[in-house]
Amino acid sequence: MASNVQWSNLADGIDITDQAFRSSDTCTLIEDYLSDKTLDDVPENVRNCMSSCCKNNVSQYRNGVRTLDALSRREEYKGGIAPEVIEQIRGDCVEKILDGVAFACRIAERLAHMSSLEVKVFAHKMKGDYNRYAAEVLVSSEKYVEISRNAYTDAEELAKNLSPQHTLRLGLALNSSVFYYEIMNNSMKAMQVAKDAFAQAHVDMEDEDMINPDSANILQLIKDNMDLWGRKDDSDESTTDDV
């Protein structure tokens, strides 16, 4: 088991287990890594592994809830699968999501106290994202909605000190705009957040030297969402988030 390996450098262990799709081992190593009380910064590659690990903890269950919710609506109409069966499976998925949310929030809490600006933005964004995931699937979600909104607000204030083209700042704008659109049902606020981020970061997209590929990709996702939201129809197309 990779978790039993004695890593001389925990950051290397996090990177290797992440590349090997050993999410459970990666999570364990992340907790060990963050237990160092002297740690005051986290390099980007390790933060990326943290993102990957946390997403792996919840992604399949978020997709599962969406599928079950759609199935429930169809089967209620058709008189098919008993609603209580779907509800039981959904409850299991929600429990897994909440476990993943708790893990991500523990990481975010540790990172938020570091001095690095990028790490602080990353931490508050993560807190906003994962509380949003909880709000997506819970009927009584007011607590998670409030935590998510406050975390995004804190992250946005800090991110003003980053370049408008910085991947963290753009990813934050993408995800917070989705929060306003899907959780708060505030399409005007969502569109404004997206438009502001796009306008501030916009450059000639054909000039690859002007912007890094990751930022260009996020800008395109923001534009895709604006196009989707602007149509104001009943399209089944999904909003894009989670960067």
Tab-separated table of C-alpha atoms in Angstrom:
chain	number	residue	atom	x	y	z
A	1	MET	CA	0.000	0.000	0.000
A	2	ALA	CA	1.309	3.452	-0.956
A	3	SER	CA	0.030	4.818	2.349
A	4	ASN	CA	2.571	2.622	4.170
A	5	VAL	CA	5.530	3.996	2.211
A	6	GLN	CA	7.859	6.164	4.286
A	7	TRP	CA	8.105	9.234	2.080
A	8	SER	CA	11.194	11.381	2.577
A	9	ASN	CA	9.276	14.202	0.910
A	10	LEU	CA	5.518	14.234	1.457
A	11	ALA	CA	4.996	16.608	-1.472
A	12	ASP	CA	6.521	13.990	-3.784
A	13	GLY	CA	4.249	11.342	-2.301
A	14	ILE	CA	1.200	13.521	-2.868
A	15	ASP	CA	2.194	14.081	-6.489
A	16	ILE	CA	2.970	10.431	-7.234
A	17	THR	CA	-0.142	8.976	-5.593
A	18	ASP	CA	-2.286	11.583	-7.338
A	19	GLN	CA	-0.830	10.632	-10.723
A	20	ALA	CA	-1.437	6.973	-9.863
A	21	PHE	CA	-5.119	7.721	-9.092
A	22	ARG	CA	-4.665	6.575	-5.492
A	23	SER	CA	-7.021	9.179	-4.082
A	24	SER	CA	-7.282	7.648	-0.614
A	25	ASP	CA	-3.497	7.585	-0.240
A	26	THR	CA	-3.237	11.131	-1.566
A	27	CYS	CA	-5.754	12.360	0.995
A	28	THR	CA	-3.844	10.715	3.831
A	29	LEU	CA	-0.568	12.246	2.682
A	30	ILE	CA	-2.179	15.676	2.341
A	31	GLU	CA	-3.292	15.541	5.971
A	32	ASP	CA	0.212	14.489	7.019
A	33	TYR	CA	1.709	17.288	4.924
A	34	LEU	CA	-0.546	19.934	6.452
A	35	SER	CA	0.109	18.717	9.988
A	36	ASP	CA	3.461	20.537	9.839
A	37	LYS	CA	2.711	23.620	11.951
A	38	THR	CA	5.660	25.498	10.417
A	39	LEU	CA	4.228	25.220	6.906
A	40	ASP	CA	3.307	28.682	5.618
A	41	ASP	CA	3.020	28.150	1.862
A	42	VAL	CA	1.975	25.383	-0.529
A	43	PRO	CA	3.397	25.202	-4.071
A	44	GLU	CA	1.001	25.203	-6.998
A	45	ASN	CA	1.636	21.581	-7.968
A	46	VAL	CA	0.665	20.405	-4.472
A	47	ARG	CA	-2.418	22.635	-4.488
A	48	ASN	CA	-3.408	21.064	-7.796
A	49	CYS	CA	-3.116	17.622	-6.219
A	50	MET	CA	-5.256	18.800	-3.317
A	51	SER	CA	-7.905	19.948	-5.785
A	52	SER	CA	-7.773	16.652	-7.633
A	53	CYS	CA	-8.020	14.613	-4.440
A	54	CYS	CA	-10.971	16.585	-3.094
A	55	LYS	CA	-12.808	16.437	-6.420
A	56	ASN	CA	-12.311	12.684	-6.610
A	57	ASN	CA	-13.964	12.393	-3.199
A	58	VAL	CA	-17.212	13.965	-4.389
A	59	SER	CA	-17.477	14.019	-8.196
A	60	GLN	CA	-19.042	10.618	-8.782
A	61	TYR	CA	-21.540	11.178	-5.972
A	62	ARG	CA	-22.535	14.629	-7.252
A	63	ASN	CA	-23.129	13.063	-10.653
A	64	GLY	CA	-25.036	10.267	-8.951
A	65	VAL	CA	-27.384	12.680	-7.189
A	66	ARG	CA	-28.056	14.528	-10.442
A	67	THR	CA	-28.835	11.263	-12.207
A	68	LEU	CA	-31.077	10.051	-9.394
A	69	ASP	CA	-32.951	13.348	-9.238
A	70	ALA	CA	-33.612	13.176	-12.971
A	71	LEU	CA	-34.610	9.522	-12.692
A	72	SER	CA	-36.943	10.278	-9.803
A	73	ARG	CA	-38.766	12.880	-11.841
A	74	ARG	CA	-39.185	10.505	-14.747
A	75	GLU	CA	-40.206	7.492	-12.697
A	76	GLU	CA	-42.759	9.421	-10.663
A	77	TYR	CA	-44.424	10.239	-13.940
A	78	LYS	CA	-44.137	6.706	-15.288
A	79	GLY	CA	-44.937	4.936	-12.027
A	80	GLY	CA	-41.718	2.934	-12.135
A	81	ILE	CA	-39.081	2.486	-9.435
A	82	ALA	CA	-40.379	3.092	-5.915
A	83	PRO	CA	-39.424	6.618	-4.780
A	84	GLU	CA	-38.117	5.302	-1.459
A	85	VAL	CA	-35.550	3.158	-3.277
A	86	ILE	CA	-34.188	6.138	-5.166
A	87	GLU	CA	-34.255	8.230	-1.999
A	88	GLN	CA	-32.222	5.650	-0.080
A	89	ILE	CA	-29.534	5.507	-2.762
A	90	ARG	CA	-29.551	9.292	-3.005
A	91	GLY	CA	-29.076	9.526	0.755
A	92	ASP	CA	-25.997	7.321	0.526
A	93	CYS	CA	-24.557	9.598	-2.168
A	94	VAL	CA	-25.294	12.704	-0.110
A	95	GLU	CA	-23.515	11.190	2.895
A	96	LYS	CA	-20.407	10.607	0.762
A	97	ILE	CA	-20.583	14.169	-0.553
A	98	LEU	CA	-20.785	15.583	2.966
A	99	ASP	CA	-17.772	13.495	3.989
A	100	GLY	CA	-15.849	14.965	1.054
A	101	VAL	CA	-17.020	18.459	1.932
A	102	ALA	CA	-15.808	18.058	5.512
A	103	PHE	CA	-12.388	16.867	4.320
A	104	ALA	CA	-12.007	19.758	1.865
A	105	CYS	CA	-13.061	22.285	4.483
A	106	ARG	CA	-10.455	20.971	6.928
A	107	ILE	CA	-7.821	21.553	4.267
A	108	ALA	CA	-9.197	25.008	3.475
A	109	GLU	CA	-9.181	26.000	7.138
A	110	ARG	CA	-5.496	25.094	7.464
A	111	LEU	CA	-4.533	26.873	4.237
A	112	ALA	CA	-6.476	30.036	5.054
A	113	HIS	CA	-4.060	30.837	7.886
A	114	MET	CA	-0.965	30.795	5.671
A	115	SER	CA	0.673	34.032	4.540
A	116	SER	CA	0.758	33.353	0.789
A	117	LEU	CA	-1.884	35.350	-1.106
A	118	GLU	CA	-2.412	32.595	-3.679
A	119	VAL	CA	-2.861	29.991	-0.964
A	120	LYS	CA	-5.387	32.192	0.845
A	121	VAL	CA	-7.428	32.709	-2.339
A	122	PHE	CA	-7.232	28.983	-3.059
A	123	ALA	CA	-8.428	28.194	0.472
A	124	HIS	CA	-11.440	30.510	0.446
A	125	LYS	CA	-12.389	29.387	-3.057
A	126	MET	CA	-12.230	25.760	-1.932
A	127	LYS	CA	-14.415	26.540	1.078
A	128	GLY	CA	-16.932	28.248	-1.192
A	129	ASP	CA	-16.928	25.420	-3.723
A	130	TYR	CA	-17.413	22.558	-1.293
A	131	ASN	CA	-20.089	24.215	0.782
A	132	ARG	CA	-21.841	24.891	-2.523
A	133	TYR	CA	-21.707	21.170	-3.282
A	134	ALA	CA	-23.429	20.492	0.030
A	135	ALA	CA	-26.049	23.144	-0.715
A	136	GLU	CA	-26.754	21.486	-4.071
A	137	VAL	CA	-27.945	18.251	-2.545
A	138	LEU	CA	-29.541	19.193	0.786
A	139	VAL	CA	-33.113	20.356	1.296
A	140	SER	CA	-32.166	22.377	4.387
A	141	SER	CA	-29.080	24.038	2.967
A	142	GLU	CA	-29.197	27.559	4.420
A	143	LYS	CA	-26.087	27.048	6.561
A	144	TYR	CA	-24.016	25.840	3.623
A	145	VAL	CA	-25.320	28.583	1.342
A	146	GLU	CA	-24.274	31.262	3.813
A	147	ILE	CA	-20.827	29.759	4.379
A	148	SER	CA	-20.308	29.418	0.634
A	149	ARG	CA	-21.371	32.988	-0.091
A	150	ASN	CA	-19.105	34.409	2.617
A	151	ALA	CA	-16.158	32.308	1.451
A	152	TYR	CA	-16.545	33.417	-2.152
A	153	THR	CA	-16.809	37.044	-1.008
A	154	ASP	CA	-13.599	36.721	1.019
A	155	ALA	CA	-11.838	35.032	-1.896
A	156	GLU	CA	-12.965	37.708	-4.354
A	157	GLU	CA	-11.672	40.482	-2.103
A	158	LEU	CA	-8.272	38.806	-1.814
A	159	ALA	CA	-8.160	37.965	-5.530
A	160	LYS	CA	-8.289	41.659	-6.437
A	161	ASN	CA	-4.564	41.610	-5.667
A	162	LEU	CA	-3.962	38.999	-8.385
A	163	SER	CA	-3.766	39.670	-12.106
A	164	PRO	CA	-7.189	39.569	-13.837
A	165	GLN	CA	-5.726	36.801	-16.012
A	166	HIS	CA	-4.502	34.703	-13.083
A	167	THR	CA	-5.971	31.204	-13.236
A	168	LEU	CA	-7.029	31.325	-9.586
A	169	ARG	CA	-8.886	34.602	-10.040
A	170	LEU	CA	-10.603	33.378	-13.210
A	171	GLY	CA	-11.487	30.011	-11.689
A	172	LEU	CA	-12.966	31.795	-8.709
A	173	ALA	CA	-15.077	34.007	-10.979
A	174	LEU	CA	-16.290	30.967	-12.908
A	175	ASN	CA	-17.323	29.033	-9.826
A	176	SER	CA	-18.772	31.932	-7.856
A	177	SER	CA	-20.893	32.944	-10.853
A	178	VAL	CA	-22.242	29.385	-10.941
A	179	PHE	CA	-23.053	29.710	-7.231
A	180	TYR	CA	-25.163	32.793	-7.876
A	181	TYR	CA	-26.859	31.224	-10.873
A	182	GLU	CA	-27.599	27.728	-9.557
A	183	ILE	CA	-27.782	28.130	-5.779
A	184	MET	CA	-28.977	31.713	-5.307
A	185	ASN	CA	-31.118	31.747	-8.479
A	186	ASN	CA	-29.706	35.204	-9.156
A	187	SER	CA	-28.997	35.195	-12.881
A	188	MET	CA	-28.245	38.926	-12.979
A	189	LYS	CA	-25.532	38.641	-10.328
A	190	ALA	CA	-24.116	35.515	-11.977
A	191	MET	CA	-23.920	37.234	-15.350
A	192	GLN	CA	-22.327	40.334	-13.833
A	193	VAL	CA	-19.602	38.330	-12.076
A	194	ALA	CA	-18.869	36.443	-15.291
A	195	LYS	CA	-18.934	39.557	-17.497
A	196	ASP	CA	-16.656	41.513	-15.177
A	197	ALA	CA	-14.096	38.707	-15.042
A	198	PHE	CA	-14.197	38.228	-18.796
A	199	ALA	CA	-13.885	41.944	-19.544
A	200	GLN	CA	-11.013	42.483	-17.117
A	201	ALA	CA	-9.043	39.513	-18.412
A	202	HIS	CA	-9.979	39.704	-22.063
A	203	VAL	CA	-7.148	39.864	-24.572
A	204	ASP	CA	-6.747	38.835	-28.181
A	205	MET	CA	-7.326	35.104	-27.786
A	206	GLU	CA	-5.344	34.407	-30.940
A	207	ASP	CA	-2.166	35.740	-29.329
A	208	GLU	CA	-1.039	32.754	-27.265
A	209	ASP	CA	1.871	34.711	-25.802
A	210	MET	CA	-0.519	37.092	-24.058
A	211	ILE	CA	-2.235	34.563	-21.811
A	212	ASN	CA	-1.419	31.100	-20.529
A	213	PRO	CA	-3.451	28.138	-21.834
A	214	ASP	CA	-5.141	27.387	-18.501
A	215	SER	CA	-6.420	30.947	-18.218
A	216	ALA	CA	-7.574	30.885	-21.833
A	217	ASN	CA	-9.515	27.680	-21.170
A	218	ILE	CA	-11.244	29.167	-18.129
A	219	LEU	CA	-12.115	32.313	-20.071
A	220	GLN	CA	-13.753	30.105	-22.682
A	221	LEU	CA	-15.761	28.304	-19.989
A	222	ILE	CA	-16.910	31.648	-18.605
A	223	LYS	CA	-17.962	32.715	-22.094
A	224	ASP	CA	-19.797	29.409	-22.637
A	225	ASN	CA	-21.765	29.962	-19.438
A	226	MET	CA	-22.631	33.533	-20.388
A	227	ASP	CA	-23.869	32.328	-23.770
A	228	LEU	CA	-25.940	29.600	-22.110
A	229	TRP	CA	-27.432	31.878	-19.475
A	230	GLY	CA	-28.126	34.590	-22.019
A	231	ARG	CA	-30.393	32.356	-24.071
A	232	LYS	CA	-32.963	32.241	-21.242
A	233	ASP	CA	-34.549	29.064	-22.517
A	234	ASP	CA	-35.251	25.641	-21.042
A	235	SER	CA	-32.129	24.074	-22.469
A	236	ASP	CA	-30.876	20.904	-20.803
A	237	GLU	CA	-27.272	22.011	-21.316
A	238	SER	CA	-25.246	21.975	-18.124
A	239	THR	CA	-23.461	24.927	-16.614
A	240	THR	CA	-19.701	24.420	-16.428
A	241	ASP	CA	-17.835	24.884	-13.159
A	242	ASP	CA	-15.216	23.219	-10.979
A	243	VAL	CA	-11.827	24.512	-11.964
